[in-house]
mmCIF file of C-alpha atoms in Angstrom:
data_model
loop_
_atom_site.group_PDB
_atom_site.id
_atom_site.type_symbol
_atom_site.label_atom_id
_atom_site.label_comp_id
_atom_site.label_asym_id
_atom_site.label_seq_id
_atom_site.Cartn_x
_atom_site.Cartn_y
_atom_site.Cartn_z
ATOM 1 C CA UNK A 1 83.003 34.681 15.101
ATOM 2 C CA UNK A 2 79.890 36.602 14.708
ATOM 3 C CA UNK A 3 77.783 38.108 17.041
ATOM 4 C CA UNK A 4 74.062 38.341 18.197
ATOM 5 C CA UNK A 5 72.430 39.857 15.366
ATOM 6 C CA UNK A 6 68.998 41.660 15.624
ATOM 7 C CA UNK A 7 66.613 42.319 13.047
ATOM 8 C CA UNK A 8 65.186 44.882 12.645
ATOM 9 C CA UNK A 9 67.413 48.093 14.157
ATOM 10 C CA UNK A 10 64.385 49.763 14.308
ATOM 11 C CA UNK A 11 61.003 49.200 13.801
ATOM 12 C CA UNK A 12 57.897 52.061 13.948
ATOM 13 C CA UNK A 13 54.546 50.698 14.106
ATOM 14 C CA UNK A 14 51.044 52.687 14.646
ATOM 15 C CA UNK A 15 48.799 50.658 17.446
ATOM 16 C CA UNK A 16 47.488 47.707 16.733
ATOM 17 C CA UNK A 17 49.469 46.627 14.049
ATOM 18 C CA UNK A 18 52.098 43.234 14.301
ATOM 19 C CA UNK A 19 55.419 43.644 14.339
ATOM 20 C CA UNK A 20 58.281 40.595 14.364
ATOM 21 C CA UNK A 21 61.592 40.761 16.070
ATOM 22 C CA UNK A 22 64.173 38.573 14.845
ATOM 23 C CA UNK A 23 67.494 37.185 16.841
ATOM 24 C CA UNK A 24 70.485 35.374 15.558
ATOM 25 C CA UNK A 25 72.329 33.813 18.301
ATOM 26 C CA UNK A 26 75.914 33.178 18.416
ATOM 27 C CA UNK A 27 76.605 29.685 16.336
ATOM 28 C CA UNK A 28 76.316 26.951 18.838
ATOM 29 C CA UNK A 29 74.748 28.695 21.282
ATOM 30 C CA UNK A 30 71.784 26.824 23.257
ATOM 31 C CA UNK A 31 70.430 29.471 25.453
ATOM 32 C CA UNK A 32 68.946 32.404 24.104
ATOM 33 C CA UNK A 33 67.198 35.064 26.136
ATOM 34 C CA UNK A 34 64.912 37.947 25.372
ATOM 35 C CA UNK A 35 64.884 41.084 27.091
ATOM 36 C CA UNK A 36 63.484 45.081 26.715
ATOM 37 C CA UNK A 37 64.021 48.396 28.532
ATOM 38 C CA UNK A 38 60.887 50.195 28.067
ATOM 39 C CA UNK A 39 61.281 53.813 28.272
ATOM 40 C CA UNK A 40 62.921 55.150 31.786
ATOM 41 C CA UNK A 41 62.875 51.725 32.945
ATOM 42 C CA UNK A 42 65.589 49.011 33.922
ATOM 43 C CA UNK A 43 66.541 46.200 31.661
ATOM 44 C CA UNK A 44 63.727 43.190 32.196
ATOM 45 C CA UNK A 45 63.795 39.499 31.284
ATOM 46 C CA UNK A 46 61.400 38.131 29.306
ATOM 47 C CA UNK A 47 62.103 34.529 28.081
ATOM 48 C CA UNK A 48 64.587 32.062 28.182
ATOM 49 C CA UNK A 49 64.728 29.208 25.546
ATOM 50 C CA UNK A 50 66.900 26.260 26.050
ATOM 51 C CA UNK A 51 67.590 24.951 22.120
ATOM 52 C CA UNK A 52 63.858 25.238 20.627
ATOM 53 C CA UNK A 53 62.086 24.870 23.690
ATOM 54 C CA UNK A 54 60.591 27.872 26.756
ATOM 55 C CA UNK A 55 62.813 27.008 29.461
ATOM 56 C CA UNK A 56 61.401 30.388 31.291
ATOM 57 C CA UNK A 57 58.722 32.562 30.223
ATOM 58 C CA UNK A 58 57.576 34.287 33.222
ATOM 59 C CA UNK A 59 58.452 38.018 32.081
ATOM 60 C CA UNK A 60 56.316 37.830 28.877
ATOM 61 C CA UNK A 61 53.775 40.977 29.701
ATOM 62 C CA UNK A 62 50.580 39.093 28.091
ATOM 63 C CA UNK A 63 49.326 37.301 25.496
ATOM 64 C CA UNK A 64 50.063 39.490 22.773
ATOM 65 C CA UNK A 65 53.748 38.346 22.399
ATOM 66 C CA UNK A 66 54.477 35.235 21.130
ATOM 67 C CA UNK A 67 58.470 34.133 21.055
ATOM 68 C CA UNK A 68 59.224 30.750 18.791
ATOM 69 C CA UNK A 69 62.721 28.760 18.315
ATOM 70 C CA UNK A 70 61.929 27.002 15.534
ATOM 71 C CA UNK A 71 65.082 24.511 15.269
ATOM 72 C CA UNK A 72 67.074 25.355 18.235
ATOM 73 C CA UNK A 73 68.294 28.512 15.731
ATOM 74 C CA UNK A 74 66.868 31.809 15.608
ATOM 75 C CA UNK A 75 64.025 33.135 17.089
ATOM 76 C CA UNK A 76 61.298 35.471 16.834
ATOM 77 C CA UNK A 77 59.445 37.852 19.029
ATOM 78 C CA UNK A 78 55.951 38.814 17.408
ATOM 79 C CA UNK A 79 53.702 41.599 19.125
ATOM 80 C CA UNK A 80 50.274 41.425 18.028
ATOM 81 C CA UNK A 81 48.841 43.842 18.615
ATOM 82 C CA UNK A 82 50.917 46.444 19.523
ATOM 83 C CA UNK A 83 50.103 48.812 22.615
ATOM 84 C CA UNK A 84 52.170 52.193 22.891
ATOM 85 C CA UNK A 85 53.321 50.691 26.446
ATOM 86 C CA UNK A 86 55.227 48.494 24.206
ATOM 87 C CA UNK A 87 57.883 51.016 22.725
ATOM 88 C CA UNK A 88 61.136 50.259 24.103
ATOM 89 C CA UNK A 89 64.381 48.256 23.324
ATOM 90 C CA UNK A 90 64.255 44.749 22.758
ATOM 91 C CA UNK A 91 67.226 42.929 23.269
ATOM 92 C CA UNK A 92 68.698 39.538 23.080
ATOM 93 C CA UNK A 93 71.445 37.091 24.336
ATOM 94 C CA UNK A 94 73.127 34.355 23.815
ATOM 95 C CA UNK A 95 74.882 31.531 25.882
ATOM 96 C CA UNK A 96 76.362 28.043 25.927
ATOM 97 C CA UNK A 97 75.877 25.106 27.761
ATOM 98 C CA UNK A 98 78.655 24.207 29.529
ATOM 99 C CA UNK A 99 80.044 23.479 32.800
ATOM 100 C CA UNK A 100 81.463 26.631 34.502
ATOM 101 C CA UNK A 101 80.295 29.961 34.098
ATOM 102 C CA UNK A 102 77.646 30.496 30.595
ATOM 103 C CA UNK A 103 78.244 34.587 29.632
ATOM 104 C CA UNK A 104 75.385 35.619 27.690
ATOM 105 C CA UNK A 105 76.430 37.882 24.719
ATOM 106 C CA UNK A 106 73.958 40.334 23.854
ATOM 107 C CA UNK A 107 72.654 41.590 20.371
ATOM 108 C CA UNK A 108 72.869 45.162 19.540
ATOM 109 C CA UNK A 109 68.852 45.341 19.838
ATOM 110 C CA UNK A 110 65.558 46.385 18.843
ATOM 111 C CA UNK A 111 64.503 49.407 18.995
ATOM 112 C CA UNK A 112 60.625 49.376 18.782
ATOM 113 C CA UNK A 113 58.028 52.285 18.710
ATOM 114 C CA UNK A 114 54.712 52.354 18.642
ATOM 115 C CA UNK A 115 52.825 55.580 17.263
ATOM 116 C CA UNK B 1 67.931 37.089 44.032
ATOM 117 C CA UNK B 2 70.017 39.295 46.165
ATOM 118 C CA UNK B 3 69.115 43.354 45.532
ATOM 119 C CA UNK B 4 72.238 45.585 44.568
ATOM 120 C CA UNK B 5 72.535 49.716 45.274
ATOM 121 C CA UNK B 6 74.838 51.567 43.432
ATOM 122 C CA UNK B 7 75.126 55.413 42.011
ATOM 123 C CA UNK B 8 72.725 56.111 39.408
ATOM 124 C CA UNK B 9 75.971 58.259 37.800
ATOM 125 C CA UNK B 10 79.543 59.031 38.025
ATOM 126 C CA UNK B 11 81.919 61.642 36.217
ATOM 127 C CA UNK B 12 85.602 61.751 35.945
ATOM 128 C CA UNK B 13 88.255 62.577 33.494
ATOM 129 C CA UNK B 14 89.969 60.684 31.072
ATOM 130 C CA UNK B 15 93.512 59.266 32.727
ATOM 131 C CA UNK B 16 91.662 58.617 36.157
ATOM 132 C CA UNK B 17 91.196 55.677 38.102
ATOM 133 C CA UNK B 18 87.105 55.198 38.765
ATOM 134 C CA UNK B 19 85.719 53.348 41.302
ATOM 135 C CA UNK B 20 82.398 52.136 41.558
ATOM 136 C CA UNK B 21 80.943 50.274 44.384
ATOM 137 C CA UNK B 22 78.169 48.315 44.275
ATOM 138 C CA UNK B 23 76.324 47.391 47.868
ATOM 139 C CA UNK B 24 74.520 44.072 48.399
ATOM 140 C CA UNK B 25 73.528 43.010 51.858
ATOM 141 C CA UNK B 26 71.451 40.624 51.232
ATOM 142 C CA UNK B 27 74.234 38.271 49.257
ATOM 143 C CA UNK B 28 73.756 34.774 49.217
ATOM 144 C CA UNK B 29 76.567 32.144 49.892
ATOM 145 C CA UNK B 30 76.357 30.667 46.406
ATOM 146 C CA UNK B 31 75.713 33.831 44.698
ATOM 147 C CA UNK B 32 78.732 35.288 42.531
ATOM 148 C CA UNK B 33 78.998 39.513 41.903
ATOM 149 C CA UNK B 34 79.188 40.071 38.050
ATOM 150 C CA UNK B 35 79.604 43.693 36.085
ATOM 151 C CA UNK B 36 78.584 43.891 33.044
ATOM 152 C CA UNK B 37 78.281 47.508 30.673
ATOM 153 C CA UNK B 38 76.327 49.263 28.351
ATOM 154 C CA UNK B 39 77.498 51.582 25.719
ATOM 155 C CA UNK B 40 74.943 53.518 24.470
ATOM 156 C CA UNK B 41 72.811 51.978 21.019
ATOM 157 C CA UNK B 42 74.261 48.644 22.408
ATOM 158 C CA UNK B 43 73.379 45.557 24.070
ATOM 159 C CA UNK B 44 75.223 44.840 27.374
ATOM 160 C CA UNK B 45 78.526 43.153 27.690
ATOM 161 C CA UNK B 46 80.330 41.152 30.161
ATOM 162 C CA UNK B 47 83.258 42.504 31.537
ATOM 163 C CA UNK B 48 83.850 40.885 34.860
ATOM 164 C CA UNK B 49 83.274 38.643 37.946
ATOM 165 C CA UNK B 50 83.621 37.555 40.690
ATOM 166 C CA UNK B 51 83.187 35.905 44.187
ATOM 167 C CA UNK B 52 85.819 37.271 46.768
ATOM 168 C CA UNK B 53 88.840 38.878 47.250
ATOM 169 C CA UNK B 54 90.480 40.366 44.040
ATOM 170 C CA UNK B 55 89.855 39.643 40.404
ATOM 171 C CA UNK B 56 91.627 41.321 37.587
ATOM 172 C CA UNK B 57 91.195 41.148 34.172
ATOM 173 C CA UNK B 58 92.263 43.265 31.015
ATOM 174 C CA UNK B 59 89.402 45.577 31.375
ATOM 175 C CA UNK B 60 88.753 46.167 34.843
ATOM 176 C CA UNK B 61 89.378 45.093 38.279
ATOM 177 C CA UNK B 62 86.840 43.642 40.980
ATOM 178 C CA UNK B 63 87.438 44.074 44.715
ATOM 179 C CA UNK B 64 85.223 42.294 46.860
ATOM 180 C CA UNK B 65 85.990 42.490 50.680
ATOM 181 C CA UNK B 66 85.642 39.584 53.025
ATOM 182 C CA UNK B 67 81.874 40.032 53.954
ATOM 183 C CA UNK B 68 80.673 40.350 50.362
ATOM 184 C CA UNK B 69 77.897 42.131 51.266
ATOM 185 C CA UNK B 70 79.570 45.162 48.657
ATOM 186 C CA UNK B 71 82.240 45.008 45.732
ATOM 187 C CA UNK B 72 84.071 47.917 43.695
ATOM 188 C CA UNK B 73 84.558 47.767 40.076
ATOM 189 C CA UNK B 74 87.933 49.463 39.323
ATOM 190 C CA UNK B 75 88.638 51.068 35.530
ATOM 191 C CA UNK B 76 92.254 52.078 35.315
ATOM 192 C CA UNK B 77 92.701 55.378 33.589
ATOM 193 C CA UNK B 78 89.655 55.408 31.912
ATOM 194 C CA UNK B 79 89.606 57.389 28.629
ATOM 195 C CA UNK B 80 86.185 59.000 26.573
ATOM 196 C CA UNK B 81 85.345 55.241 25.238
ATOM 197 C CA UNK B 82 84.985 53.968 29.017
ATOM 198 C CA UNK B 83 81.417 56.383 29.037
ATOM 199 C CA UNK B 84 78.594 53.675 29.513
ATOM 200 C CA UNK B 85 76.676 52.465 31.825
ATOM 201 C CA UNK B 86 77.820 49.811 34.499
ATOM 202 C CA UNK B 87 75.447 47.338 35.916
ATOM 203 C CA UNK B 88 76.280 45.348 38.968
ATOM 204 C CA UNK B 89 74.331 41.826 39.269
ATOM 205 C CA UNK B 90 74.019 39.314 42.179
ATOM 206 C CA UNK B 91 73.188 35.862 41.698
ATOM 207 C CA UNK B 92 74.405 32.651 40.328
ATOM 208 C CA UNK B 93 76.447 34.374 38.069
ATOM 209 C CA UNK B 94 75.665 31.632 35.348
ATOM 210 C CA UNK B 95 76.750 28.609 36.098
ATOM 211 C CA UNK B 96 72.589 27.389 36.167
ATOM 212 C CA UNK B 97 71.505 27.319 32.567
ATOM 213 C CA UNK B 98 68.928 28.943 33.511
ATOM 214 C CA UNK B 99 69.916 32.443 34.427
ATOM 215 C CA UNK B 100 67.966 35.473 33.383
ATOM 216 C CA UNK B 101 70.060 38.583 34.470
ATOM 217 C CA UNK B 102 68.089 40.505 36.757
ATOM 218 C CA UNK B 103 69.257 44.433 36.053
ATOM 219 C CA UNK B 104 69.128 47.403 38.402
ATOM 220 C CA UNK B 105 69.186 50.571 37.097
ATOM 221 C CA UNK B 106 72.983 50.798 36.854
ATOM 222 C CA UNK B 107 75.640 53.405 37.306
ATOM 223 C CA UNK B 108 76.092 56.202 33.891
ATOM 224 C CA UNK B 109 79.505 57.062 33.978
ATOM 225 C CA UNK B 110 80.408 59.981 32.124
ATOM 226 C CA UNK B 111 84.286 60.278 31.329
ATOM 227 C CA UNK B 112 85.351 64.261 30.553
ATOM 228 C CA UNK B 113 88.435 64.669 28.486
#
């Protein structure tokens, strides 16, 4: 069975240009989470979609990211623009929903710079 | 959601037992204790949990006394792979479909051959 898969590895960006994150969650898989370590910092949540819709979004910085589900499938993370306080590690997870305990599997992430 | 202290790092040898304890006073009744790690240039991964006494698995073992308000992660003779980072997390370990981990900053553990 495959894993999370993150698109791209690594992305370098000068300010104020877009950049898109993509995540593939694991086949099935309702829940799917976003999260980034900026540099020196812990791990922080920053959505949660249940199928295609925001189930949390309350650790989204600001307006300039925008996270879609289009089809309960993948999902994307745009930045627009981009701020240097953005450069960091995006990463994202994966869970069922299910009775019991609902492990999130995470992707191998993002890692995002902005010159 | 309850806050966790542990060592920000740990070194040992390869063959050694490690033990990592994790401190959280402020646990909640309904709140489970759940490790997960982080090898570097990847995303975190489950590895165990718990929410009292023992609980052993293939990769590690989770002691959790009667208070709860701590737990120790145990790696059996660890070898150079088992260098990561090990995150201890308190909360509902889950079972709500709507749980966002909450990270500390985690324990490095450095394994020396």
């Amino acid at each position: 069975e495959a894993g999370v898969t993150q698109f791209p590895s690594h992305s370098v960006i000068e300010k104020g240009q877009t950049v898109t994150l993509r995540c593939d969650p694991i086949s099935g898989h309702d829940n799917l989470y976003w999260y980034r370590r900026v540099m020196g910092k812990e791990i922080k949540f920053l959505l949660h979609f249940v199928k295609e819709s925001k189930q949390d979004e309350s650790g989204m910085p600001n307006n300039r990211f925008l996270a879609e589900r289009t089809g309960g499938t993948y999902s994307t993370l745009k930045v627009q623009p981009a701020e240097l306080e953005d450069s960091g590690v995006y990463f994202c997870a994966s869970s069922q929903n299910r009775g019991g305990y609902n492990e999130q599997f995470f992707g191998p992430g993002t890692r995002l710079t902005v010159l | 959601l309850a806050k966790t202290t542990q060592p920000i790092s740990m070194d040992s040898y390869e063959g050694q037992e490690v033990n990592i304890t994790c401190s959280h006073n402020n646990i909640a009744t309904n709140d489970y204790i759940t490790w997960y790690q982080q090898f570097p240039s990847q995303g975190p991964r489950f590895i165990i949990q718990g929410y009292k006494t023992k609980v052993t698995n293939e990769v590690a073992s989770l002691f959790i006394p009667a208070d709860r308000k701590s737990s120790t992660l145990s790696l059996p003779r660890v070898s150079l792979s088992d260098t990561a980072v090990y995150y201890c997390l308190v909360g509902d370990g889950g079972y709500s479909s709507a749980s966002k981990i909450i990270f500390g900053s985690g324990t490095r553990l450095s394994i020396r051959p």
